[in-house]
Amino acid sequence: MPWLGCPPEGNCRSTNSELHPIKCTITSFLIPEHCTFETVNMNSNIDNSMQMSDESKVQVVCTLPDEHNVNSTNTGDIAVVLRTKAIPERTRLVRGKSDPGSLAPVPPVRKKKRKTATMSRNFDLLNLKSLNEPTFHLSDLRLPDHLREDVERLVKGVPLVKVRDSGKQYPRNFKLTGDLMELQYTDSKKWIKRGDCNYELSDIKEIRPGWKTDVFQSATNTEKNRLKLKEGCCFSLVLGAKHKTLDLVTSSEEQRDTWVKVLSTLVKRQKYSALRKQHLKWVIDNFKQADINHDGALNFEEVMKVLHQMNITMDSRLARKIFEEADVKKRKNKQAEDSLDPEEFYHFYQLLRQRPEVKEILKKYSADDDDDFLDLEDLQNFLKDAQKVNASLDECKQVIEKFEPLAENRENEVLSADGLTLFLLSPAQNIFNPECSVVYHDMTRPITEYFIDSSHNTYLMLDQLRGPSSTEAYIRALLKGCRCVELDIWDGANNEPVIFHGHTLTSKILFKDAIIACKSYAFKSSQFPVILSLENHCSVEQQRVVSKHLREILGDMLATIELNDSVTEMPSPRKLRGRIIVKGKCLAVTDCNADNLDNGEVSDEDEAAEIVDEIVQQEVTTKATNVQKIAASESVSHQRTLPVAKKLKLAKELSDLVMLKSVHFSDFATSKMKHKCYEMSSFVEKKTSKLIGQDPAGFVSHNQKHLSRIYPNGMRTDSSNYDPIDPLNCGCQIVALNYQTSGKPMQLYKGKFLDNGGCGYILKPKALRDPTLNFNPNDPTTFGCKPKSLNIKVISGQRLPKPGGAGEVIDPYVCVSVHGVPSDTMKWKTRIIDNNGFNPLWNETFTTRIHMPELAVIQFVVKDYDQRSKNDFIGQYTLPLTCMTEGGFFY
């Protein structure tokens, strides 16, 4: 049925004076008050049912100009023309004789529902179409600039040839309607049905260039037709649910490409327009579900409930701020509360989902400049260009299926702004390369060639002086990927060794309980070996108990080798999978019985005694500035009365279980000449810094053959940590930190060990393993690798939390820092965004050159600027430079 109506002002009479007598039944349309009916060409065969109802409806039989393409037959009786003229009262169209009928007033009649065989439709005046072609200006339509000239040409009309499967060809003049909603053709030589000459672009399911339909395949069976129908000039439109085809031939390949390009763009626009309406409907449906009292408004509490219903979580104070911004009408509900009507609620929802950076992506990569959606090809181009990922269309489809929230969009295979946001914030687009989230390093090298995730005084939960000891600390460390844990063993009651921090007030736990915990959790996070670093202070008798517990509890998990001159290379992590290694003092090969003394010195590993020494030394330094030299001398004498290094008797049973032998370090030359590959030394933080400052290359060379364990200074009684980067730069394998203490050193350390699947073992760079390179972290000429250019763009944040969960709106900024060899260490800061933790936007780029990429660690820290006090920490992320990716990966 045609839609009958006219514009609010002006004469609606067609400019075409020729009227073709075609019969058409128009049912149930609204008559504007400014229009009247005038009948012409009436005959006596007209059905006398043309009367007005009290809703200003009329049923008529009329003749219309052919240009309106009414589906009809060639038997005309009456022409109806709409004219602008006000009608103060309802009218009836009265049947007349051979001359035009007249309009006569009629009295009011009761509205009656009557059955009719014709379909009845009611149209609001706002939706009525004019009989005249609507006035349009291309400048009013949002079109890609490169298509505007082509669209103007196609609106004017272009001759095409319509092809049927018989091979017959019908010249037609095809054009786009002014509103770019339909495709129509004219100049037919015979009367045609309305459905055959007007095609809504929304009905076009597919556009196929070339001979890709049954019609063209049939029509080109003969050589003659193939010559006439050049494939480069042909294209087909697949229409409607039944997939009928409209097969067309252009005059040139260029013209065919123009049609295909323009129609593809406009069809996509039609689809997106429908999807936008569906999205709006989804939002309003959620509004209606939340509007329990049906007053057409939602107060703030109801809005928060509907946000939860829509799977949106946000801070109530921020939601209140956006609520007030959206409440432009200042409407009160029945309880006199501030409320939002549907229009305001939709505006509120739009404010919530504002992501200018996402909108920019949509605008840049949407092929038809419709910046609300990305289709499969658009998404593929974005992944390739921006994310450096070569994804297939099937993989792009999987992205849409997984991240697009609306079913209609998934069915149409497009990604909305919401879907793209979810995708960009998903693990699939994490800056961490997922290829590094599995074990991919060569795990067959000797264990000395790996960095090993290690803990210091693992048993402590808090500080080093009074904090509690717990088996829970071992469990936590092992679950976090730690592969080397420390056990300080002392004589305990009832002949049961205990673990605690000697010379302090820390609590005690049973040694056997710690070993049971280690056995239970050693291989939960990684299958590669765990090292038990024993600091032995027990008597020989309780050492035998220690040995007994190790053997009985760990059983076959214990890894042992005979330590002698035949051992020239340590086993690999792969060979030691699922095994537990004991590190500690060991009897010399010539010692045969359990009562023999170990010739090695214990003091270098007696960390608890070292704490006391350092505390006294600090007191001496302080007093020396305030008292006489004599008093200072007396303090020094008091210091010398403290326990000093002494020999330790070692039980052979315990010695036999040791695989990594602890030895005293004198200097690099002595270690190179005398120490075996299974012998290792421990270095306190202060001594490590001194060695790195004096001979970094010598330290690197030492670590190519021997394991080195680094531990914090004794003065770190608060369990704080040192910077692990410098020891790692020199190849120190076991850089032990206080796992119970967070902070920057631990962040850098755990960020480093994200590599290689977080298994706790990272193969050192070749420069740290190859003796011929003479690597020196202070000399870029020894690095043996090409520098890399690093470009980091900090784009935006989303829903940043407040420090402590309360307080004023934050003023966030981002610190980006590089930690590695001295020549690579640097730091940048973005500008401060005032009062915006919801969606701060920076769009700032930092560029630098990295000389030793394999040792570089990148850290991102978000802070809240405070002019009056210390800036608050919001969050951080740290990872190795070699694990960074330019975009998302599928996994």
Short mmCIF file of N, CA and C in Angstrom, two decimals, residues 275 404-413:
data_model
loop_
_atom_site.label_atom_id
_atom_site.label_comp_id
_atom_site.label_asym_id
_atom_site.label_seq_id
_atom_site.Cartn_x
_atom_site.Cartn_y
_atom_site.Cartn_z
N LEU A 275 20.84 -1.13 13.41
CA LEU A 275 21.51 -1.58 14.62
C LEU A 275 21.49 -0.51 15.70
N GLU A 404 31.31 -8.52 21.30
CA GLU A 404 30.18 -7.66 21.00
C GLU A 404 29.00 -8.00 21.91
N PRO A 405 28.51 -7.03 22.72
CA PRO A 405 27.46 -7.35 23.70
C PRO A 405 26.07 -7.55 23.10
N LEU A 406 25.78 -6.92 21.96
CA LEU A 406 24.42 -7.00 21.42
C LEU A 406 24.31 -8.11 20.37
N ALA A 407 23.27 -8.94 20.52
CA ALA A 407 23.07 -10.07 19.63
C ALA A 407 22.87 -9.62 18.18
N GLU A 408 22.14 -8.49 18.00
CA GLU A 408 21.90 -8.01 16.64
C GLU A 408 23.20 -7.68 15.92
N ASN A 409 24.13 -7.07 16.65
CA ASN A 409 25.42 -6.75 16.05
C ASN A 409 26.22 -8.01 15.73
N ARG A 410 26.15 -8.99 16.63
CA ARG A 410 26.85 -10.25 16.35
C ARG A 410 26.28 -10.93 15.12
N GLU A 411 24.97 -10.90 14.98
CA GLU A 411 24.35 -11.52 13.80
C GLU A 411 24.76 -10.80 12.52
N ASN A 412 24.94 -9.50 12.60
CA ASN A 412 25.34 -8.72 11.42
C ASN A 412 26.85 -8.60 11.28
N GLU A 413 27.59 -9.26 12.19
CA GLU A 413 29.05 -9.33 12.12
C GLU A 413 29.69 -7.94 12.12
#
